[in-house]
CSV table of C-alpha atoms in Angstrom, one decimal:
chain,number,residue,atom,x,y,z
A,1,MET,CA,-3.7,121.4,118.2
A,2,SER,CA,-5.1,124.4,116.3
A,3,ARG,CA,-4.0,128.0,117.3
A,4,THR,CA,-5.8,131.0,116.8
A,5,MET,CA,-5.4,134.8,116.7
A,6,THR,CA,-7.9,137.8,116.2
A,7,ILE,CA,-6.8,140.9,114.8
A,8,PRO,CA,-8.5,144.3,113.5
A,9,ARG,CA,-9.7,143.4,109.9
A,10,PRO,CA,-7.1,144.3,107.7
A,11,ASP,CA,-6.5,147.2,105.1
A,12,ASP,CA,-4.4,146.9,101.8
A,13,TRP,CA,-2.4,149.9,101.2
A,14,HIS,CA,-1.5,149.2,97.4
A,15,LEU,CA,-3.9,147.2,95.4
A,16,HIS,CA,-4.6,146.7,91.6
A,17,LEU,CA,-8.2,146.0,90.9
A,18,ARG,CA,-8.1,146.8,87.1
A,19,ASP,CA,-11.4,146.9,85.1
A,20,GLY,CA,-14.0,145.0,83.4
A,21,ALA,CA,-13.8,141.3,83.5
A,22,VAL,CA,-10.8,141.1,85.6
A,23,LEU,CA,-12.1,144.0,88.1
A,24,GLN,CA,-15.0,141.5,88.7
A,25,ALA,CA,-13.2,138.3,89.2
A,26,VAL,CA,-10.4,139.7,91.7
A,27,LEU,CA,-12.4,142.2,93.5
A,28,PRO,CA,-14.2,139.4,95.9
A,29,GLU,CA,-10.4,138.0,96.6
A,30,THR,CA,-9.6,141.2,98.4
A,31,ALA,CA,-13.0,142.1,99.6
A,32,ARG,CA,-13.3,138.7,101.4
A,33,HIS,CA,-10.5,139.7,103.9
A,34,PHE,CA,-9.6,143.4,103.5
A,35,GLY,CA,-11.9,146.2,104.5
A,36,ARG,CA,-10.2,149.2,102.8
A,37,ALA,CA,-7.8,149.3,100.1
A,38,ILE,CA,-5.7,152.1,98.3
A,39,ILE,CA,-6.6,151.7,94.6
A,40,MET,CA,-4.1,152.1,92.0
A,41,PRO,CA,-5.0,154.5,89.2
A,42,ASN,CA,-2.9,153.2,86.1
A,43,LEU,CA,-5.8,152.0,83.9
A,44,VAL,CA,-5.8,152.8,80.3
A,45,PRO,CA,-6.7,155.5,79.8
A,46,PRO,CA,-5.3,156.6,83.5
A,47,VAL,CA,-7.4,157.8,86.4
A,48,VAL,CA,-6.3,161.6,86.3
A,49,THR,CA,-9.3,163.7,87.3
A,50,GLY,CA,-11.6,163.6,90.2
A,51,ALA,CA,-14.6,162.5,87.8
A,52,GLN,CA,-12.7,159.7,86.5
A,53,ALA,CA,-12.2,158.6,90.1
A,54,ALA,CA,-15.9,158.8,90.8
A,55,ALA,CA,-16.4,156.5,87.8
A,56,TYR,CA,-14.0,153.9,88.6
A,57,ARG,CA,-15.1,153.9,92.3
A,58,ASP,CA,-18.7,153.2,91.1
A,59,ARG,CA,-17.8,150.4,88.7
A,60,ILE,CA,-15.7,148.9,91.8
A,61,LEU,CA,-18.7,149.0,94.1
A,62,ALA,CA,-20.9,147.6,91.5
A,63,ALA,CA,-18.6,144.5,91.2
A,64,LEU,CA,-18.9,144.0,94.8
A,65,ARG,CA,-21.0,140.7,95.6
A,66,ASP,CA,-24.0,140.5,97.9
A,67,GLY,CA,-22.9,140.6,101.6
A,68,MET,CA,-19.4,142.3,100.9
A,69,ASP,CA,-18.4,145.2,103.0
A,70,PHE,CA,-15.5,146.9,101.4
A,71,THR,CA,-14.3,150.5,100.7
A,72,PRO,CA,-12.1,151.6,97.8
A,73,LEU,CA,-9.8,154.5,98.5
A,74,MET,CA,-9.4,156.1,95.4
A,75,THR,CA,-6.2,158.0,94.1
A,76,LEU,CA,-5.3,160.1,91.2
A,77,TYR,CA,-2.4,159.3,88.7
A,78,LEU,CA,-0.4,162.3,88.5
A,79,THR,CA,0.7,163.7,85.2
A,80,GLU,CA,2.6,167.1,84.2
A,81,LYS,CA,-0.9,168.5,83.4
A,82,THR,CA,-2.5,167.7,86.8
A,83,ASP,CA,-4.7,170.5,87.9
A,84,PRO,CA,-3.8,171.4,91.7
A,85,GLU,CA,-7.4,172.5,92.3
A,86,ASP,CA,-9.0,169.5,90.7
A,87,VAL,CA,-6.9,167.5,93.1
A,88,ALA,CA,-7.8,169.7,96.1
A,89,ALA,CA,-11.5,169.4,95.4
A,90,ALA,CA,-11.6,165.5,95.0
A,91,HIS,CA,-9.9,165.4,98.3
A,92,GLY,CA,-11.8,167.8,100.0
A,93,SER,CA,-15.0,165.8,99.2
A,94,GLY,CA,-13.7,162.8,100.6
A,95,LEU,CA,-13.6,161.0,96.9
A,96,VAL,CA,-9.8,160.8,96.6
A,97,THR,CA,-7.5,159.6,99.2
A,98,ALA,CA,-4.0,160.1,97.8
A,99,VAL,CA,-2.1,160.8,94.5
A,100,LYS,CA,0.2,158.2,92.9
A,101,LEU,CA,3.3,159.2,91.4
A,102,TYR,CA,4.9,157.1,88.6
A,103,PRO,CA,8.1,158.0,86.8
A,104,ALA,CA,7.2,157.7,83.3
A,105,GLY,CA,8.1,154.3,81.9
A,106,ALA,CA,8.7,152.8,85.4
A,107,THR,CA,6.1,149.9,85.7
A,108,THR,CA,2.7,148.8,84.0
A,109,ASN,CA,0.7,151.7,82.1
A,110,SER,CA,3.0,154.3,83.3
A,111,ALA,CA,3.6,156.1,80.0
A,112,SER,CA,1.6,159.1,81.2
A,113,GLY,CA,3.8,159.5,84.1
A,114,VAL,CA,6.2,162.3,85.1
A,115,ARG,CA,9.5,163.2,83.5
A,116,ASP,CA,10.0,166.6,84.5
A,117,PHE,CA,9.3,166.8,88.3
A,118,ASP,CA,9.5,170.7,88.5
A,119,ARG,CA,6.4,170.7,86.5
A,120,VAL,CA,4.4,168.5,89.3
A,121,ARG,CA,5.7,171.2,92.1
A,122,PRO,CA,2.3,173.4,92.1
A,123,VAL,CA,0.4,170.0,92.6
A,124,LEU,CA,3.0,168.8,95.4
A,125,GLU,CA,2.8,172.1,97.2
A,126,LYS,CA,-1.1,171.9,97.2
A,127,MET,CA,-1.1,168.7,98.7
A,128,ALA,CA,1.3,169.8,101.4
A,129,GLU,CA,-1.2,172.5,102.3
A,130,ILE,CA,-4.0,170.0,102.5
A,131,GLY,CA,-2.5,167.2,104.1
A,132,MET,CA,-3.0,164.8,101.2
A,133,PRO,CA,-0.5,161.8,100.7
A,134,LEU,CA,1.6,161.2,97.7
A,135,CYS,CA,2.1,157.3,96.9
A,136,VAL,CA,5.4,157.2,95.1
A,137,HIS,CA,6.9,154.5,92.9
A,138,GLY,CA,10.4,154.8,93.6
A,139,GLU,CA,12.3,153.9,90.6
A,140,VAL,CA,14.3,156.0,88.3
A,141,THR,CA,13.9,154.9,84.5
A,142,ASP,CA,17.4,156.1,83.0
A,143,ALA,CA,18.5,153.6,80.5
A,144,ASP,CA,22.1,153.7,82.1
A,145,ILE,CA,20.9,152.5,85.5
A,146,ASP,CA,20.8,149.0,86.3
A,147,ILE,CA,17.5,147.7,86.9
A,148,PHE,CA,18.5,146.3,90.7
A,149,ASP,CA,19.7,149.8,91.5
A,150,ARG,CA,16.6,152.0,90.5
A,151,GLU,CA,15.3,152.3,93.9
A,152,ALA,CA,18.4,153.6,95.7
A,153,VAL,CA,19.2,155.9,93.0
A,154,PHE,CA,15.6,157.4,92.9
A,155,ILE,CA,16.1,157.8,96.8
A,156,ASP,CA,19.1,160.0,96.1
A,157,ARG,CA,18.3,161.9,92.9
A,158,VAL,CA,14.5,162.3,93.2
A,159,LEU,CA,12.8,161.6,96.6
A,160,GLU,CA,15.2,163.3,98.9
A,161,PRO,CA,15.1,166.6,96.7
A,162,LEU,CA,11.7,166.5,96.1
A,163,ARG,CA,10.9,166.3,99.8
A,164,ARG,CA,13.4,168.8,100.7
A,165,ALA,CA,11.7,171.4,98.2
A,166,THR,CA,8.0,170.5,99.6
A,167,PRO,CA,8.4,170.7,103.4
A,168,GLY,CA,5.3,169.0,105.1
A,169,LEU,CA,4.4,166.7,102.2
A,170,ARG,CA,3.5,163.2,103.4
A,171,VAL,CA,4.9,160.4,101.2
A,172,VAL,CA,4.5,157.0,101.1
A,173,MET,CA,7.3,154.9,99.3
A,174,GLU,CA,5.3,152.2,97.8
A,175,HIS,CA,6.5,148.7,97.7
A,176,ILE,CA,10.1,149.2,99.0
A,177,THR,CA,12.5,146.4,98.0
A,178,THR,CA,15.9,147.6,99.3
A,179,GLN,CA,17.8,147.9,102.4
A,180,GLN,CA,18.4,151.4,101.2
A,181,GLY,CA,14.6,152.1,101.1
A,182,VAL,CA,14.2,150.6,104.7
A,183,ASP,CA,17.2,153.1,105.8
A,184,TYR,CA,15.7,156.0,104.4
A,185,VAL,CA,12.4,155.5,106.0
A,186,LYS,CA,14.2,154.9,109.4
A,187,SER,CA,16.1,158.1,108.9
A,188,ASN,CA,13.1,160.1,108.8
A,189,ALA,CA,10.8,160.5,111.6
A,190,GLU,CA,8.1,162.4,110.1
A,191,ASN,CA,5.9,162.4,107.0
A,192,LEU,CA,7.3,159.4,105.6
A,193,GLY,CA,5.9,155.8,105.5
A,194,ALA,CA,6.5,152.7,103.5
A,195,THR,CA,4.5,149.8,102.1
A,196,ILE,CA,5.9,146.2,101.8
A,197,THR,CA,4.4,143.8,99.9
A,198,THR,CA,3.5,140.2,100.6
A,199,HIS,CA,5.6,138.6,97.9
A,200,HIS,CA,8.9,140.9,98.4
A,201,LEU,CA,9.0,139.2,101.9
A,202,VAL,CA,9.4,135.8,100.3
A,203,ILE,CA,11.0,135.7,97.2
A,204,ASN,CA,14.5,137.3,96.1
A,205,ARG,CA,15.7,137.4,92.3
A,206,ASN,CA,16.7,133.9,92.5
A,207,HIS,CA,13.3,133.0,92.6
A,208,ILE,CA,12.7,134.5,89.1
A,209,LEU,CA,15.7,133.5,87.5
A,210,VAL,CA,17.1,130.2,88.7
A,211,GLY,CA,16.4,127.2,87.0
A,212,GLY,CA,14.6,128.9,84.2
A,213,ILE,CA,12.7,132.2,83.9
A,214,LYS,CA,9.6,132.2,86.3
A,215,PRO,CA,7.1,134.7,85.0
A,216,HIS,CA,4.8,134.9,87.9
A,217,TYR,CA,7.5,135.9,90.3
A,218,TYR,CA,8.6,138.7,87.9
A,219,CYS,CA,7.3,142.1,89.4
A,220,LEU,CA,8.2,145.7,89.5
A,221,PRO,CA,10.3,146.9,91.6
A,222,VAL,CA,11.9,143.3,90.6
A,223,ALA,CA,13.0,141.3,93.7
A,224,LYS,CA,16.4,141.8,94.8
A,225,ARG,CA,19.3,140.2,96.5
A,226,GLU,CA,18.6,137.9,99.7
A,227,GLU,CA,20.3,140.6,101.9
A,228,HIS,CA,17.3,143.1,101.1
A,229,ARG,CA,14.6,140.5,101.3
A,230,LEU,CA,15.7,139.9,104.8
A,231,ALA,CA,15.9,143.7,105.6
A,232,LEU,CA,12.2,144.0,104.3
A,233,ARG,CA,11.1,141.2,106.7
A,234,ALA,CA,13.0,142.9,109.5
A,235,ALA,CA,11.2,146.2,108.9
A,236,ALA,CA,7.8,144.5,108.5
A,237,THR,CA,8.0,142.7,111.7
A,238,SER,CA,9.7,145.1,113.7
A,239,GLY,CA,6.7,146.9,115.1
A,240,ASP,CA,7.9,150.1,113.6
A,241,ALA,CA,4.9,152.1,112.6
A,242,ARG,CA,6.4,153.7,109.5
A,243,PHE,CA,6.2,150.1,107.6
A,244,PHE,CA,2.6,148.7,106.9
A,245,LEU,CA,1.2,146.4,104.5
A,246,GLY,CA,0.5,147.2,100.7
A,247,THR,CA,0.2,143.8,98.7
A,248,ASP,CA,0.9,145.3,95.2
A,249,SER,CA,-1.5,142.5,94.3
A,250,ALA,CA,-1.3,142.9,90.4
A,251,PRO,CA,-3.6,140.5,88.4
A,252,HIS,CA,-2.4,139.8,84.8
A,253,THR,CA,-3.8,136.9,82.9
A,254,ASP,CA,-1.7,134.0,81.9
A,255,PRO,CA,-1.3,134.9,78.6
A,256,ASN,CA,0.1,138.4,79.4
A,257,LYS,CA,2.5,136.7,81.9
A,258,GLU,CA,3.7,134.1,80.0
A,259,SER,CA,5.0,136.0,76.8
A,260,ALA,CA,7.8,137.0,74.9
A,261,CYS,CA,7.5,140.4,76.9
A,262,GLY,CA,5.7,139.4,80.2
A,263,CYS,CA,3.9,141.9,82.3
A,264,ALA,CA,5.2,142.4,85.8
A,265,GLY,CA,3.1,141.8,88.9
A,266,CYS,CA,2.3,139.0,91.3
A,267,PHE,CA,-1.3,138.3,92.1
A,268,THR,CA,-1.4,137.7,95.9
A,269,ALA,CA,-5.0,139.0,97.2
A,270,THR,CA,-6.2,135.3,97.9
A,271,ASN,CA,-3.5,134.1,100.1
A,272,THR,CA,-1.7,137.3,101.6
A,273,LEU,CA,-2.9,136.7,105.1
A,274,SER,CA,-2.1,133.2,105.2
A,275,ILE,CA,1.5,133.9,103.9
A,276,LEU,CA,1.9,136.9,106.3
A,277,ALA,CA,1.1,134.7,109.3
A,278,GLU,CA,3.8,132.2,108.2
A,279,VAL,CA,6.5,134.9,107.8
A,280,PHE,CA,5.6,136.6,111.1
A,281,GLU,CA,5.7,133.2,112.9
A,282,GLN,CA,9.0,132.4,111.2
A,283,GLU,CA,10.2,135.8,112.5
A,284,ASP,CA,8.9,135.1,116.2
A,285,ALA,CA,6.7,138.3,115.6
A,286,LEU,CA,3.1,137.1,115.4
A,287,ASP,CA,2.1,139.8,118.1
A,288,ARG,CA,3.4,142.3,115.4
A,289,LEU,CA,1.0,141.3,112.6
A,290,ALA,CA,-1.7,143.4,113.7
A,291,GLY,CA,0.3,146.5,113.4
A,292,PHE,CA,1.7,145.7,110.0
A,293,ALA,CA,-1.7,144.6,108.5
A,294,SER,CA,-4.3,146.5,110.6
A,295,GLU,CA,-3.0,149.5,112.4
A,296,HIS,CA,0.1,151.1,110.9
A,297,GLY,CA,-1.7,152.1,107.7
A,298,PRO,CA,-4.9,153.9,109.1
A,299,ALA,CA,-2.4,155.9,111.5
A,300,PHE,CA,-0.4,157.3,108.7
A,301,TYR,CA,-3.5,158.2,106.5
A,302,GLY,CA,-5.3,159.4,109.5
A,303,LEU,CA,-8.1,157.1,109.3
A,304,PRO,CA,-9.6,154.8,112.0
A,305,ILE,CA,-8.5,151.4,112.4
A,306,SER,CA,-11.2,148.9,111.9
A,307,THR,CA,-13.7,148.1,114.5
A,308,ASP,CA,-14.2,144.6,112.6
A,309,THR,CA,-12.1,141.9,113.4
A,310,ILE,CA,-10.6,138.6,111.6
A,311,THR,CA,-9.6,135.5,113.1
A,312,LEU,CA,-6.7,133.4,111.8
A,313,THR,CA,-6.6,129.7,112.7
A,314,LYS,CA,-3.4,127.2,112.2
A,315,GLY,CA,-4.1,123.9,111.4
A,316,ASP,CA,-3.7,121.5,108.4
A,317,PRO,CA,-2.2,123.5,105.2
A,318,VAL,CA,-4.7,125.4,103.0
A,319,ASP,CA,-5.5,124.2,99.6
A,320,TYR,CA,-5.8,127.4,97.7
A,321,PRO,CA,-6.4,127.0,94.0
A,322,PRO,CA,-3.6,127.8,91.6
A,323,LYS,CA,-5.6,129.9,89.4
A,324,ILE,CA,-8.8,132.1,89.5
A,325,ASP,CA,-10.8,132.4,86.2
A,326,THR,CA,-11.8,135.9,84.5
A,327,GLY,CA,-13.7,136.7,81.6
A,328,ASP,CA,-10.3,137.7,79.7
A,329,GLY,CA,-8.5,134.5,81.1
A,330,PRO,CA,-6.9,132.7,84.0
A,331,VAL,CA,-4.8,134.6,86.5
A,332,THR,CA,-2.4,132.8,88.5
A,333,LEU,CA,-2.2,132.8,92.2
A,334,PHE,CA,1.3,133.6,93.5
A,335,ASP,CA,3.0,130.6,94.9
A,336,PRO,CA,5.2,131.1,98.1
A,337,LYS,CA,6.6,127.7,97.8
A,338,MET,CA,5.9,126.7,101.4
A,339,PRO,CA,3.0,125.1,103.4
A,340,LEU,CA,0.4,127.7,104.5
A,341,ARG,CA,-1.1,126.4,107.9
A,342,TRP,CA,-2.8,129.6,108.6
A,343,ARG,CA,-6.2,130.4,107.4
A,344,VAL,CA,-9.2,133.2,107.8
A,345,THR,CA,-11.6,131.5,109.8
């Protein structure tokens, strides 16, 4: 027998759309189900000014197919040369929703990120003054720190001192992957939230490495031990409003994933809602899916919950295509290695 549930139309609070031919192909995969998304600015070159954000937003809107209703929420890429007044003007106009902090070298196209955090303090102080959120890729990049420890070390060495030095700054810890990340969010009652990805609820590091390297499960932050995956599932399904969905859906063409130095990222835009429904059902928490996917994020960002709805129906397994075609080559869809019986209807 089929089963249905209806929730407010979800939003994605961490999304990569890329540009050009890939943007044209992947945007409909998000816009089909999601009403809004925080758009990552790590293009080449990165989106660092209000003018660049406006131009990128225009390219996104131009790529929307007829009949699709989708609002890109733009971000600025924080550099050590970012102008606080440009940030404030872009936010005040409604053009830009947040600023993104990448530690230099932490992930894809992050070479222009921050090395000396004291040099961005004027921007952070301005953001605290105007109530503008800072989205943080929370990993250190020190060569002597093990890749599986980068998030925990970042919290102690960078994030906690940064937040103490800038009272009132609203921070989103993006794509948390560890028990330490969960615990840190829980220990702070105000001005701190965290996004959790679809794929980190499903895979641990064994999925990447056991039985041969699986490049389409390689992401940054990299998936951790099983104990951390379980901590993320508990947080996502808890009903705690400090945790909300940010898919970090990150398309790369297959040649760029399946290479001697493969790109990091999992493309999950197409099947995220099916996967989430399965995960929340497994955790006996379907009644909390709307909070995680549709309600907690808008509350943190000070935006209204969507008045539109989507309906999910459980029935026969959904047959998603393994790849989508782009003008630059195929992009492989994340495979959760479990039947997906929930679909948007």
